[in-house]
Structures are given as structure tokens and as C-alpha cells.
PDB file of C-alpha atoms in Angstrom:
ATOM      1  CA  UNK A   1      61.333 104.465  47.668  1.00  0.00           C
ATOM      2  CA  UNK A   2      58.055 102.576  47.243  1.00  0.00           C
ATOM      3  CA  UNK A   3      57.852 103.648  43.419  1.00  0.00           C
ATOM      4  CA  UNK A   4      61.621 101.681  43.075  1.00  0.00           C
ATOM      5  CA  UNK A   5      60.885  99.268  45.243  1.00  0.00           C
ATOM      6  CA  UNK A   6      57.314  98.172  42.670  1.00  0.00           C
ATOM      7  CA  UNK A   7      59.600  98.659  39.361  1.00  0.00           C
ATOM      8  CA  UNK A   8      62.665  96.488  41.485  1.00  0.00           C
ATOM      9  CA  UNK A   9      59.482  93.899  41.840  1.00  0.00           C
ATOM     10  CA  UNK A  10      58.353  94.552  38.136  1.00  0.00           C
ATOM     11  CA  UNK A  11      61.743  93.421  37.132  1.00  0.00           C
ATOM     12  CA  UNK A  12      62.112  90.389  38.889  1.00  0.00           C
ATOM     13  CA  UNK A  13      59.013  88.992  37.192  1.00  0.00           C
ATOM     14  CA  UNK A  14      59.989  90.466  34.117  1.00  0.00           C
ATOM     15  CA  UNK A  15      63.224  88.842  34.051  1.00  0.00           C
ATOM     16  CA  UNK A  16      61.812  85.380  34.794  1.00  0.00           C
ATOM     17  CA  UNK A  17      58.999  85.812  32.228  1.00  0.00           C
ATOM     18  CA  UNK A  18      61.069  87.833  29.717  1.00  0.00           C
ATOM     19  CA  UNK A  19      58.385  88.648  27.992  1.00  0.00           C
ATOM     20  CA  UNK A  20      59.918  91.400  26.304  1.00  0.00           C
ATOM     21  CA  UNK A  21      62.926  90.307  25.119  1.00  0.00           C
ATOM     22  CA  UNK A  22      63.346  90.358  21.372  1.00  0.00           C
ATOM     23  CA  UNK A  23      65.157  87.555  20.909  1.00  0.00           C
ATOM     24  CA  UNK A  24      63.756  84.042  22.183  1.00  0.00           C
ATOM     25  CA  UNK A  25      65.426  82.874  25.902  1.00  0.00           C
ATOM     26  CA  UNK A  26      68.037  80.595  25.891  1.00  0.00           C
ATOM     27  CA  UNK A  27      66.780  76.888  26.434  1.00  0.00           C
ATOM     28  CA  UNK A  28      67.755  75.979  30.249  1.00  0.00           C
ATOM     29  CA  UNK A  29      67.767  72.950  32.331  1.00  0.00           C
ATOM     30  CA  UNK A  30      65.648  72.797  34.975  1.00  0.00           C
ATOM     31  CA  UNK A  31      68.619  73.160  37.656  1.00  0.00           C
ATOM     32  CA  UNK A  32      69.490  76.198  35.461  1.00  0.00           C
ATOM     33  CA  UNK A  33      66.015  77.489  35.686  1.00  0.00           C
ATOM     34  CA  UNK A  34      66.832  77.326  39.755  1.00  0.00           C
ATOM     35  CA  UNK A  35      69.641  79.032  39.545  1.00  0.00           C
ATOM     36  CA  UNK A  36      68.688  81.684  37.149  1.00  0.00           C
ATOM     37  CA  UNK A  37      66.223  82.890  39.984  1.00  0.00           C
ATOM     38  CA  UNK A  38      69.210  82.871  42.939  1.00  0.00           C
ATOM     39  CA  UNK A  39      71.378  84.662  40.340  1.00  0.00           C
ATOM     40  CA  UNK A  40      68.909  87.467  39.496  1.00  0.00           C
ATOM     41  CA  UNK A  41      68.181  87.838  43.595  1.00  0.00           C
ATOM     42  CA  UNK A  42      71.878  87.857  43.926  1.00  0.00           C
ATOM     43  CA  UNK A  43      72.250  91.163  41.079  1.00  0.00           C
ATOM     44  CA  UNK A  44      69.480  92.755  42.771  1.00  0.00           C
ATOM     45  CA  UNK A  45      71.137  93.202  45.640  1.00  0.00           C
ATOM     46  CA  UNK A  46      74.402  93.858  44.790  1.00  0.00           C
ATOM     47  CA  UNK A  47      72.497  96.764  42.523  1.00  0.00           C
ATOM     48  CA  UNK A  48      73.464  95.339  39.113  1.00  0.00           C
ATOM     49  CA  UNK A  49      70.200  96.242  37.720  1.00  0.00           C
ATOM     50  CA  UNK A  50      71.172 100.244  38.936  1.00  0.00           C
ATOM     51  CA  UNK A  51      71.910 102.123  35.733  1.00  0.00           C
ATOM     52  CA  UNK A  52      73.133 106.066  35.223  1.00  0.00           C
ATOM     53  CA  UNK A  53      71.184 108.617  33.960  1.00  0.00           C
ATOM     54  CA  UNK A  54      72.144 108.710  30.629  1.00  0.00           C
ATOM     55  CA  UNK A  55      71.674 106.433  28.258  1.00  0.00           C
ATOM     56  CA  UNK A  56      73.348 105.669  24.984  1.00  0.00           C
ATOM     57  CA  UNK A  57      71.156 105.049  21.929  1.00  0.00           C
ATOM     58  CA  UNK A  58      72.180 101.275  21.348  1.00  0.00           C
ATOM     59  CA  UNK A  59      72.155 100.575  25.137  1.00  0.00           C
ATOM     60  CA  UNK A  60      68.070 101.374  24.906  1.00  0.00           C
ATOM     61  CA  UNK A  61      67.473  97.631  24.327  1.00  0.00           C
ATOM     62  CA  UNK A  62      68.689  96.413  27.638  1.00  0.00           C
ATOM     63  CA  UNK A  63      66.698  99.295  29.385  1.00  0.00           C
ATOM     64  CA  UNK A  64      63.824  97.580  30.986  1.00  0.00           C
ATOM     65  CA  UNK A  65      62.196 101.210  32.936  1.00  0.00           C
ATOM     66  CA  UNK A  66      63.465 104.464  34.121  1.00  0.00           C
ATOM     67  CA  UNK A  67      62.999 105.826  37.324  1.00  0.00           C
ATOM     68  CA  UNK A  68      61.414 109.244  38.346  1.00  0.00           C
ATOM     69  CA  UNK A  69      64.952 110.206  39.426  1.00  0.00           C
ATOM     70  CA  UNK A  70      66.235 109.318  35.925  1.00  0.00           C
ATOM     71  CA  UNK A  71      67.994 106.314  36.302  1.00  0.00           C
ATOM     72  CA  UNK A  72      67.596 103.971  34.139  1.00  0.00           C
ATOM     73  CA  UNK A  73      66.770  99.862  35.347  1.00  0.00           C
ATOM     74  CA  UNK A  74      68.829  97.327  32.771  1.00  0.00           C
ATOM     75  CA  UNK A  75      66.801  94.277  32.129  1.00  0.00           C
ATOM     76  CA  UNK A  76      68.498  91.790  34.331  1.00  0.00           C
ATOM     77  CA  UNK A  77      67.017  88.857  32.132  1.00  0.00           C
ATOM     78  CA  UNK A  78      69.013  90.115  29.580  1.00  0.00           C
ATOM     79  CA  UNK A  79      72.068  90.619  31.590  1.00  0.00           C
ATOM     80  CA  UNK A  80      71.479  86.752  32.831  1.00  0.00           C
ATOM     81  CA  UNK A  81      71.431  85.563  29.527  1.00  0.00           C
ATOM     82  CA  UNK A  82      74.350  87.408  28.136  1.00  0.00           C
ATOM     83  CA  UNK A  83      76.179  86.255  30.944  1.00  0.00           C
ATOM     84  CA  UNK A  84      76.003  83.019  29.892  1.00  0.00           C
ATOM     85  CA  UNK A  85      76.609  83.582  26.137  1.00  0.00           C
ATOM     86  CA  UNK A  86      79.953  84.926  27.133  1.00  0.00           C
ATOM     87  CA  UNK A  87      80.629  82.222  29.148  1.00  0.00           C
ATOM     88  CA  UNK A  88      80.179  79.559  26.152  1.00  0.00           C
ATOM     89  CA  UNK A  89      82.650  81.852  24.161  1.00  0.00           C
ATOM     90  CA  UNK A  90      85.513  81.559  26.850  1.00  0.00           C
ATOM     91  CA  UNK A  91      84.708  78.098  27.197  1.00  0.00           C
ATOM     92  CA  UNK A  92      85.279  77.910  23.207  1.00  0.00           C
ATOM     93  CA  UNK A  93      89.300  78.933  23.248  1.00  0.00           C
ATOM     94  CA  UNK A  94      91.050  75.659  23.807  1.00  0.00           C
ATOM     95  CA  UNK A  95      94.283  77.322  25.945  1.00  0.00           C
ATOM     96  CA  UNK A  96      92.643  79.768  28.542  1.00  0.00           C
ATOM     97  CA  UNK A  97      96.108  81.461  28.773  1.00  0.00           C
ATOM     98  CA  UNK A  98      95.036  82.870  25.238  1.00  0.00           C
ATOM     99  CA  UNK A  99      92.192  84.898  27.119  1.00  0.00           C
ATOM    100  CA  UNK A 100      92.911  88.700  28.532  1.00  0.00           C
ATOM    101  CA  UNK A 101      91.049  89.672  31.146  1.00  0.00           C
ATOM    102  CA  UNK A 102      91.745  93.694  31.713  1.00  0.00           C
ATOM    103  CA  UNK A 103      90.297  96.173  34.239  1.00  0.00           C
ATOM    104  CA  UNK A 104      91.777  99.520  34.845  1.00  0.00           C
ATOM    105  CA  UNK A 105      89.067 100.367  37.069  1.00  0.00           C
ATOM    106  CA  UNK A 106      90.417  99.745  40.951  1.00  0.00           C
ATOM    107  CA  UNK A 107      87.182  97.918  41.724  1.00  0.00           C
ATOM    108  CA  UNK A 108      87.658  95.500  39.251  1.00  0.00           C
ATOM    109  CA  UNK A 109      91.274  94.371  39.887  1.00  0.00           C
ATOM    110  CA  UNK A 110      90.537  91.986  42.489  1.00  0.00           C
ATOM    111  CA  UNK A 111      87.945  90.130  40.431  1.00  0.00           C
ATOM    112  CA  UNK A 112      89.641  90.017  37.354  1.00  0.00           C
ATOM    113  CA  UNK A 113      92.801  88.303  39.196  1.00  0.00           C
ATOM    114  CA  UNK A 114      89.935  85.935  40.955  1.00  0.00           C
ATOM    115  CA  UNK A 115      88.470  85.029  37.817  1.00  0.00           C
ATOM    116  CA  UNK A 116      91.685  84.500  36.189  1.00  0.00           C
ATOM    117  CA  UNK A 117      92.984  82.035  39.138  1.00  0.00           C
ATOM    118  CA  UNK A 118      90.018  80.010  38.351  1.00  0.00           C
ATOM    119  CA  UNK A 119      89.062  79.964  34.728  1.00  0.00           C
ATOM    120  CA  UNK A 120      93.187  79.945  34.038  1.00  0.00           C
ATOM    121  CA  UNK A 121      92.834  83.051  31.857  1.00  0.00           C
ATOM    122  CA  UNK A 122      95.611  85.902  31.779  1.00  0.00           C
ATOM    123  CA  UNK A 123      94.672  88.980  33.989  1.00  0.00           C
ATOM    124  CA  UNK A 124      96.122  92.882  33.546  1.00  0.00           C
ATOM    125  CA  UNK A 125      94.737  94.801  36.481  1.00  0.00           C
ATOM    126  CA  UNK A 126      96.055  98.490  36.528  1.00  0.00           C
ATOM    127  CA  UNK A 127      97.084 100.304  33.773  1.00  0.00           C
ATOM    128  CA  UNK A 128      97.070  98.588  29.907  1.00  0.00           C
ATOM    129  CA  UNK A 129     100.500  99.118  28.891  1.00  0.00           C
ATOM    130  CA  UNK A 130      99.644 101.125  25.148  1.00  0.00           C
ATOM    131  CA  UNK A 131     101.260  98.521  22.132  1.00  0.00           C
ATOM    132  CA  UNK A 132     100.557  95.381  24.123  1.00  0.00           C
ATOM    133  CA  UNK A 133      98.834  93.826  21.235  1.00  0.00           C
ATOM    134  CA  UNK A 134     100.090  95.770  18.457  1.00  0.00           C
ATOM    135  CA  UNK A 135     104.050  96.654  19.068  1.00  0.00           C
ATOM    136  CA  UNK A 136     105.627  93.295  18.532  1.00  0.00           C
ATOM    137  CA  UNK A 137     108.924  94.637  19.450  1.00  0.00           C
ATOM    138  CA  UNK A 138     107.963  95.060  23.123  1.00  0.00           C
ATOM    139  CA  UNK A 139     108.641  92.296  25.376  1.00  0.00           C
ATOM    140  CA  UNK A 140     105.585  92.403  26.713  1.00  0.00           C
ATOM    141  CA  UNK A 141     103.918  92.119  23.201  1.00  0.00           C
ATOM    142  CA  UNK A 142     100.860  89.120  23.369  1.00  0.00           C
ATOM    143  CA  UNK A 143      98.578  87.769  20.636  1.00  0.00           C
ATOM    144  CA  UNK A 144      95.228  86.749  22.554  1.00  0.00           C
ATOM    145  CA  UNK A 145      92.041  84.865  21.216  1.00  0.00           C
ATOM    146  CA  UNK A 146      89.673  86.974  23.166  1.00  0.00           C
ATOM    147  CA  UNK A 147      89.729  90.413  25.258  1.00  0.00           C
ATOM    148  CA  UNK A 148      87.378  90.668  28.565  1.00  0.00           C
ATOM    149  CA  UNK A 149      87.007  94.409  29.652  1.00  0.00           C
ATOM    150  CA  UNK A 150      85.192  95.526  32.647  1.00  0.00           C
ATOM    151  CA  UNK A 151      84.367  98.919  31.395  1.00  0.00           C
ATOM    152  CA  UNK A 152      84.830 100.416  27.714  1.00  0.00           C
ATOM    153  CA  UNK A 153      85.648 103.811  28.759  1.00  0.00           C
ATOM    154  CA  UNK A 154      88.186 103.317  31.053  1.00  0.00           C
ATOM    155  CA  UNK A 155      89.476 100.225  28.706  1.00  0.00           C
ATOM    156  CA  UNK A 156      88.960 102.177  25.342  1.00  0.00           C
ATOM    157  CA  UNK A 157      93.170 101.807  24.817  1.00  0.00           C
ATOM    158  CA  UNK A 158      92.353  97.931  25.524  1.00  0.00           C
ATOM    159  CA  UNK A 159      89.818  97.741  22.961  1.00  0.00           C
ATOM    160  CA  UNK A 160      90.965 100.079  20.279  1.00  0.00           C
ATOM    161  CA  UNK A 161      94.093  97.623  20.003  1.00  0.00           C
ATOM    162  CA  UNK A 162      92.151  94.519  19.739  1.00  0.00           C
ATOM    163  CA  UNK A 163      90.029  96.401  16.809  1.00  0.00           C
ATOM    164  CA  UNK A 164      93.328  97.154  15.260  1.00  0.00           C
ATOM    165  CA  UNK A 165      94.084  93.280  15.737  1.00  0.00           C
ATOM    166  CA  UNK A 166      90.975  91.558  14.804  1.00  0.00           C
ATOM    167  CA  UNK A 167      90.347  90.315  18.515  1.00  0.00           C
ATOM    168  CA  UNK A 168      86.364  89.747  19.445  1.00  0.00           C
ATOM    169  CA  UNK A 169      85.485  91.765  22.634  1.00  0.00           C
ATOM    170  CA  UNK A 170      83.362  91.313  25.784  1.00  0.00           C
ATOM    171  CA  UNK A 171      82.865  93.954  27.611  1.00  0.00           C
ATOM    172  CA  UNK A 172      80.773  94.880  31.075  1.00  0.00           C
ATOM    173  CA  UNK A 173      78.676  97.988  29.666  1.00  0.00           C
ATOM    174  CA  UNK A 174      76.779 100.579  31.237  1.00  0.00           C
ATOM    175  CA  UNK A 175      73.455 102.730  30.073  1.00  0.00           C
ATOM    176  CA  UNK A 176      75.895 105.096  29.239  1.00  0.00           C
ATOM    177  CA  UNK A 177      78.774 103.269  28.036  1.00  0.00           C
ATOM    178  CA  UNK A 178      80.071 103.185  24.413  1.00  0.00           C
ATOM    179  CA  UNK A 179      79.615 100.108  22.004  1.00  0.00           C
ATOM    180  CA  UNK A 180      82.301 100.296  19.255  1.00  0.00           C
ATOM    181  CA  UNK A 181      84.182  97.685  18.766  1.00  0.00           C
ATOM    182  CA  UNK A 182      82.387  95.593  21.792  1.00  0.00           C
ATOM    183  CA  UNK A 183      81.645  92.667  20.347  1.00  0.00           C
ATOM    184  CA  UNK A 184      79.569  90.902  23.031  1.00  0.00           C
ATOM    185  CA  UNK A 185      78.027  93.247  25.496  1.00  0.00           C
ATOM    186  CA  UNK A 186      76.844  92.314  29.201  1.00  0.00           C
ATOM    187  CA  UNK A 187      74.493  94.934  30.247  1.00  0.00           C
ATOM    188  CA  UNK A 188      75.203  95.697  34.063  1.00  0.00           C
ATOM    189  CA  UNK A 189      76.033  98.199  36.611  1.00  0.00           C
ATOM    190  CA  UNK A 190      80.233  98.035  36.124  1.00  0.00           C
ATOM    191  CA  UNK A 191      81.051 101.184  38.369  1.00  0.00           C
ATOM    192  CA  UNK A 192      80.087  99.594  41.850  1.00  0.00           C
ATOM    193  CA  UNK A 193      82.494  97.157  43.445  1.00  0.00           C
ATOM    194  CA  UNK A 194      79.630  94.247  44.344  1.00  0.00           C
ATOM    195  CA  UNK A 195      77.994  94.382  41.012  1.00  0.00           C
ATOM    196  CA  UNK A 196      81.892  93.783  39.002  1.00  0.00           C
ATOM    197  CA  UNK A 197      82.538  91.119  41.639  1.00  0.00           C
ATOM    198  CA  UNK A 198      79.591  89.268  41.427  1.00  0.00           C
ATOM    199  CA  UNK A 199      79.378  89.461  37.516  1.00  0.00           C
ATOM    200  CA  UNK A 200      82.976  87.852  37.321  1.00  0.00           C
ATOM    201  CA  UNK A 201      81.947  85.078  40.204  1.00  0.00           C
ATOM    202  CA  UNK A 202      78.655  84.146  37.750  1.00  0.00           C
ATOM    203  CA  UNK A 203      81.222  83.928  34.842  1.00  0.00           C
ATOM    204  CA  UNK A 204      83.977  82.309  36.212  1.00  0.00           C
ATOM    205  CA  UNK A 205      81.233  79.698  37.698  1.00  0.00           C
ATOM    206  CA  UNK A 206      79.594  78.803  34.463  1.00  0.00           C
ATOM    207  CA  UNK A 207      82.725  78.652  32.702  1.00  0.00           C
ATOM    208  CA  UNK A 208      83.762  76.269  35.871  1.00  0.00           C
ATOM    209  CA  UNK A 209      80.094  74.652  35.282  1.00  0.00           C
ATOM    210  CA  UNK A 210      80.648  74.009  31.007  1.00  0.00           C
ATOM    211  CA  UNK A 211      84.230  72.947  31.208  1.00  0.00           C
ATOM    212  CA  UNK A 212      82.596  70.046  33.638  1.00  0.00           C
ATOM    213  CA  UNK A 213      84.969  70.754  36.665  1.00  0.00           C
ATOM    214  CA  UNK A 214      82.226  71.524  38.643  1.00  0.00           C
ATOM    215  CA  UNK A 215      79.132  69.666  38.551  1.00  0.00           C
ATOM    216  CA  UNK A 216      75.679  71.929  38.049  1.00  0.00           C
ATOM    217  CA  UNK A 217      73.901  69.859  40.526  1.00  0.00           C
ATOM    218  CA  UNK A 218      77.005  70.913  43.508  1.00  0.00           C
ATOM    219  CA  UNK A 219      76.825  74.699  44.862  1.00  0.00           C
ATOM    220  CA  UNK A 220      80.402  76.327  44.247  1.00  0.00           C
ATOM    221  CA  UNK A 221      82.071  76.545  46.911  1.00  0.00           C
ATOM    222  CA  UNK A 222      83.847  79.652  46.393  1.00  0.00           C
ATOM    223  CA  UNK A 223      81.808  82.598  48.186  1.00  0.00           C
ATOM    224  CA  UNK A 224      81.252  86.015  45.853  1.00  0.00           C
ATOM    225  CA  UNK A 225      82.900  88.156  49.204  1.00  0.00           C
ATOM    226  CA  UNK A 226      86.202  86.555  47.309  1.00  0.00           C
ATOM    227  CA  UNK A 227      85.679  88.486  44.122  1.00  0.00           C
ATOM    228  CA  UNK A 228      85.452  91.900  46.399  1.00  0.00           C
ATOM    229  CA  UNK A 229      87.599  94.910  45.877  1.00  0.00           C
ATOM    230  CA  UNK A 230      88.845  95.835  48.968  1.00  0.00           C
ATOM    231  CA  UNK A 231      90.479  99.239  50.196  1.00  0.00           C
ATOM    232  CA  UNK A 232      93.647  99.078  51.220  1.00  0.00           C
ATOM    233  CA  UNK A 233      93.640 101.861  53.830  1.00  0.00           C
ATOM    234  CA  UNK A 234      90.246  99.814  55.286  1.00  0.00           C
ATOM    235  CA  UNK A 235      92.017  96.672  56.036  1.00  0.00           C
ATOM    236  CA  UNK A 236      94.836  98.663  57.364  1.00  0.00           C
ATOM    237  CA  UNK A 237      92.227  99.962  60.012  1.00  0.00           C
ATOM    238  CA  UNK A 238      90.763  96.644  60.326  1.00  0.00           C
ATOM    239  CA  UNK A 239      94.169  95.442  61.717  1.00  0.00           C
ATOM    240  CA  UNK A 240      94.950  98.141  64.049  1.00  0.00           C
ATOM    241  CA  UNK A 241      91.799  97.924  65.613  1.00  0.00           C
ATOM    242  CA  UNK A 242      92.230  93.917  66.133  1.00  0.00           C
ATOM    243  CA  UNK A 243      95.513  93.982  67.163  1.00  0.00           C
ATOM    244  CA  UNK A 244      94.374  96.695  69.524  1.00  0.00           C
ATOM    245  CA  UNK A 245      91.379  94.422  70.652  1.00  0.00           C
ATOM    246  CA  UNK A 246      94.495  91.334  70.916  1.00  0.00           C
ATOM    247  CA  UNK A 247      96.185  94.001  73.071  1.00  0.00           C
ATOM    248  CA  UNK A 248      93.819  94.956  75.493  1.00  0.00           C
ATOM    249  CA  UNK A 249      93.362  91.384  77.432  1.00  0.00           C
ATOM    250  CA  UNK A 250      97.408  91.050  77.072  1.00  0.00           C
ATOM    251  CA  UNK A 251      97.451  94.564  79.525  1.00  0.00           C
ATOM    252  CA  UNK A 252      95.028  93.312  81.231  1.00  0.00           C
ATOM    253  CA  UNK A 253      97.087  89.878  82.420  1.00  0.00           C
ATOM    254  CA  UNK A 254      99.973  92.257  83.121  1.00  0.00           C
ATOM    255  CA  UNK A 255      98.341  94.275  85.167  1.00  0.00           C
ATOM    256  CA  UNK A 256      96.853  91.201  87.267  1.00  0.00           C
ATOM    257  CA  UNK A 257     100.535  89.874  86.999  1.00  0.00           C
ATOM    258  CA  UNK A 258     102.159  93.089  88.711  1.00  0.00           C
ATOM    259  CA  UNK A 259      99.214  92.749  91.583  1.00  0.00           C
ATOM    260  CA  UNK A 260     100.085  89.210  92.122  1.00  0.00           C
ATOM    261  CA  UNK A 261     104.157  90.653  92.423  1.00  0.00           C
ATOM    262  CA  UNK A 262     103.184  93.244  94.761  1.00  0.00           C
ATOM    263  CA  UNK A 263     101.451  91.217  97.171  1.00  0.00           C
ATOM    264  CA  UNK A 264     104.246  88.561  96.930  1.00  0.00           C
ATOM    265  CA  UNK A 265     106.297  91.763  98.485  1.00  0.00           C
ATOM    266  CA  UNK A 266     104.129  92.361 101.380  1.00  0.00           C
ATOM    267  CA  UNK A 267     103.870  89.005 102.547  1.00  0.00           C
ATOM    268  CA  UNK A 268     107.673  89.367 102.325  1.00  0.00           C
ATOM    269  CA  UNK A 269     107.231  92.348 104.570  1.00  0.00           C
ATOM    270  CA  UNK A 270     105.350  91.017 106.954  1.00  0.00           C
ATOM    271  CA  UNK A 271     107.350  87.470 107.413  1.00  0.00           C
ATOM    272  CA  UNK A 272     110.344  89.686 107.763  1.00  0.00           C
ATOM    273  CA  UNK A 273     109.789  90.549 111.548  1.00  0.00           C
ATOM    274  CA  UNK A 274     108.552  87.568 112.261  1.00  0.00           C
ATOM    275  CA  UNK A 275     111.941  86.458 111.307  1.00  0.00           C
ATOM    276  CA  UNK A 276     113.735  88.761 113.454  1.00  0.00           C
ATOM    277  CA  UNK A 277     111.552  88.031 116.423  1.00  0.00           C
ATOM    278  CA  UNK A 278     112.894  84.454 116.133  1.00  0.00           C
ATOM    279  CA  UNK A 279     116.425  85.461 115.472  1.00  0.00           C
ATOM    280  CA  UNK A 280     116.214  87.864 119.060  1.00  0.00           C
ATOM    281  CA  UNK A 281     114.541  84.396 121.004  1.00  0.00           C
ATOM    282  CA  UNK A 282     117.133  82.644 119.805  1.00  0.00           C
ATOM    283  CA  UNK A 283     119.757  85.378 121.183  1.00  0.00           C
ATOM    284  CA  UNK A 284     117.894  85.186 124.416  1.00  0.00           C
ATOM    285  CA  UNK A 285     117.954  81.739 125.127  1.00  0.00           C
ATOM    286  CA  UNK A 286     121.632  81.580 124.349  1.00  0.00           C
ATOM    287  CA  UNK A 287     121.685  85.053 126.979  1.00  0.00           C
TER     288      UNK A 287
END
């Protein structure tokens, strides 16, 4: 734990220095410089920077270290700045409704419909029906400007379509993820639900940010919990045990309600010979 916890600390101030990059950083603003910091705080712990154990050969240059368990660290500098290299190429299709954002990974659905409500884009959580862009006699037949994917294996239908179509591709990629036909790759953790969510929250914010519908030097007000995959069965549970917790107090009050009624009753009981004893006076005096 102590070994991860100096290489976690090694890539924080590797990812601000970026000293190792090959290519020069991307000229930022000082506000961007800010937020650049919060955002790589923000991947480490949703475990962004948490790779798999295998590693493809053209994913070595986003590797920053490997651990002595074998998993590989990406190089969340890297990650950052590819993050917002994809944003400038959304932000570069005129109609957003020309952009497909696909996931058939169940942790990504949620985000992908969250980013699409706010950058205006067209989502396809679940299953990629095969032919969408390549069988123009379906009905469901579309000719996008630009394919998101959140993972290349699971979206390898997605993407071997928009090769057959000429359609640049950006794609969420792994250590151990495959790079044909990926046209723009973001290095990152894309099999754990808080790393896909808050990957889609930093894009759909700088879109947001270079579209100028949100202004850089305003937080966005939209929370990354929103981008979330949640279980189904969990919120189910969640429910039940509030409603039971609702319940509870309501039983409660009709208990306390029943012991008022039953008290009512014995007062009623004891007026009752009282009464009578009043009634037989009465007798007695007319005796």
C-alpha cells in the first residue's frame, strides 16, 4: 500500500510537470492551469489512473509506472490533455446531432445519455444495432461526423463500421485495449463505473466551457454523482428500505391512536354507572 500510495504521489507531480511527455503540453490559461490540478485529484480518486495488467504495445506511451502487483499506472497528464483534444474536435461539428456517442458497456449507459443531454449529441446505450452506419436500407440507418466509444472491445462492431465509413473515432482505451481504427485515444481506466462517469462529466464540461455556454471562470453546476451508473436492483433496495423507514413512524401514530380509542372506552365505562346511579335517584325521589 505505501509503495502505490509513493508512485500515486509520483504521478501527481508528474502529471503537473509532465516532464515526460513526448509531445510539448498544451498552452493553458491560468484558470485552466487551476483546474487541471482539481481534475487530476478528481481521476485519482475515482481510480482513472488504475490500469490492467496487460498492456498492449502502442498503449506503452501512456504508461507512466507499473506496480509490483503488475498493474500498470496511465499517465494522467496525458489522459488530461487528450481529454481536452477531444473536446475541441466535438466542439468542431457544427450540428451536435451529427455526433454518436455509443457504450455497450452497462456502466457507461448512464453517462453517455448525460453527456448527450448536455453537449446535444446522439446517444446508443445498449446494444449497437450491426448495419447502423453501413445498411442504408434500415430505418435506423445514420450518417454521423464523429463516433465516441467508451471501450473498443466491447464497441469493436461500432468502430469496424465507422472504418468501413470513413468516420474519425474517439475512443476511452485501456492498457490493454486495442487501437485500430481509434482515431483519437483517451488513455483511462473505462471498466469502472466512477472513472467512465467522470471522464464524460470533464468532456461534456469543456465542450460546455468552448462552445461559451458556460463561462471558465463559473464552477458547473452539474455534480459528477449525475454521470453515475446506477444498479437497478440497488435503488430498488434503497426504496424498500425508505419506504419502510416512512412506515415505521406511520405504525407508530396508529398505535398511539388505538391507545387514545381505548381509553376513550373506559372513561365510557366508568361514566356509565355514574349514569345509572343518577337515573335510580331520580326513581327514588319520584318513589
Amino acid at each position: 500500500i505505501l509503495a502505490q500510495a509513493i508512485l500515486v504521489k509520483g504521478l501527481l507531480g508528474s502529471t503537473l510537470i509532465l516532464g515526460h511527455s513526448a509531445h510539448p503540453p498544451l498552452a493553458a490559461a491560468p484558470e485552466m492551469s487551476l483546474t487541471k490540478e482539481d481534475d487530476i485529484q478528481m481521476m485519482l480518486v475515482c481510480k482513472t489512473h488504475l490500469g490492467t495488467r496487460n498492456c498492449d504495445h502502442r498503449m506503452k506511451r501512456y504508461v507512466f509506472r507499473r506496480t509490483t502487483d503488475g498493474i500498470h499506472i496511465i499517465h494522467l497528464g496525458k489522459t488530461w490533455e487528450k481529454v481536452m483534444v477531444a473536446a475541441r474536435a466535438i466542439v468542431a461539428i457544427e450540428n451536435p446531432a451529427d455526433i454518436i456517442v455509443a457504450s455497450q458497456r452497462p456502466y457507461g449507459s448512464r453517462a453517455v445519455l448525460k453527456f448527450s443531454q448536455y453537449t446535444g449529441a446522439h446517444a446508443m446505450a445498449g446494444r449497437w444495432m450491426p448495419g447502423t452506419l453501413t445498411n442504408q436500407i434500415t430505418s435506423k440507418y445514420l450518417e454521423p461526423r464523429l463516433l465516441v466509444v467508451t471501450d473498443p472491445r466491447t464497441d469493436a462492431q461500432a468502430i469496424k463500421e465507422a472504418s468501413y465509413a470513413n468516420i474519425p473515432v474517439i475512443g476511452l482505451v485501456d492498457t490493454d485495449s486495442p487501437l485500430e481504427n481509434v482515431d483519437l485515444a483517451i488513455p483511462a481506466n473505462n471498466k469502472g463505473k466512477e472513472s467512465i462517469a467522470l471522464l464524460y462529466w470533464l468532456l461534456a464540461r469543456e465542450v460546455l466551457y468552448l462552445r461559451g455556454t458556460v463561462s471558465r471562470n463559473n464552477a458547473w453546476e452539474v455534480m459528477v454523482d449525475s454521470f453515475f451508473w446506477r444498479d437497478p436492483e440497488e435503488l430498488m433496495r434503497q426504496d424498500e428500505a425508505e419506504h419502510e423507514e416512512w412506515a415505521a413512524p406511520a405504525q407508530a401514530v396508529a398505535a398511539t391512536d388505538d391507545w387514545g380509542g381505548q381509553v376513550a372506552a373506559g372513561d365510557a365505562s366508568w361514566d356509565a354507572p355514574a349514569a345509572g346511579s343518577g337515573g335510580a335517584g331520580a326513581g327514588g325521589a319520584d318513589w
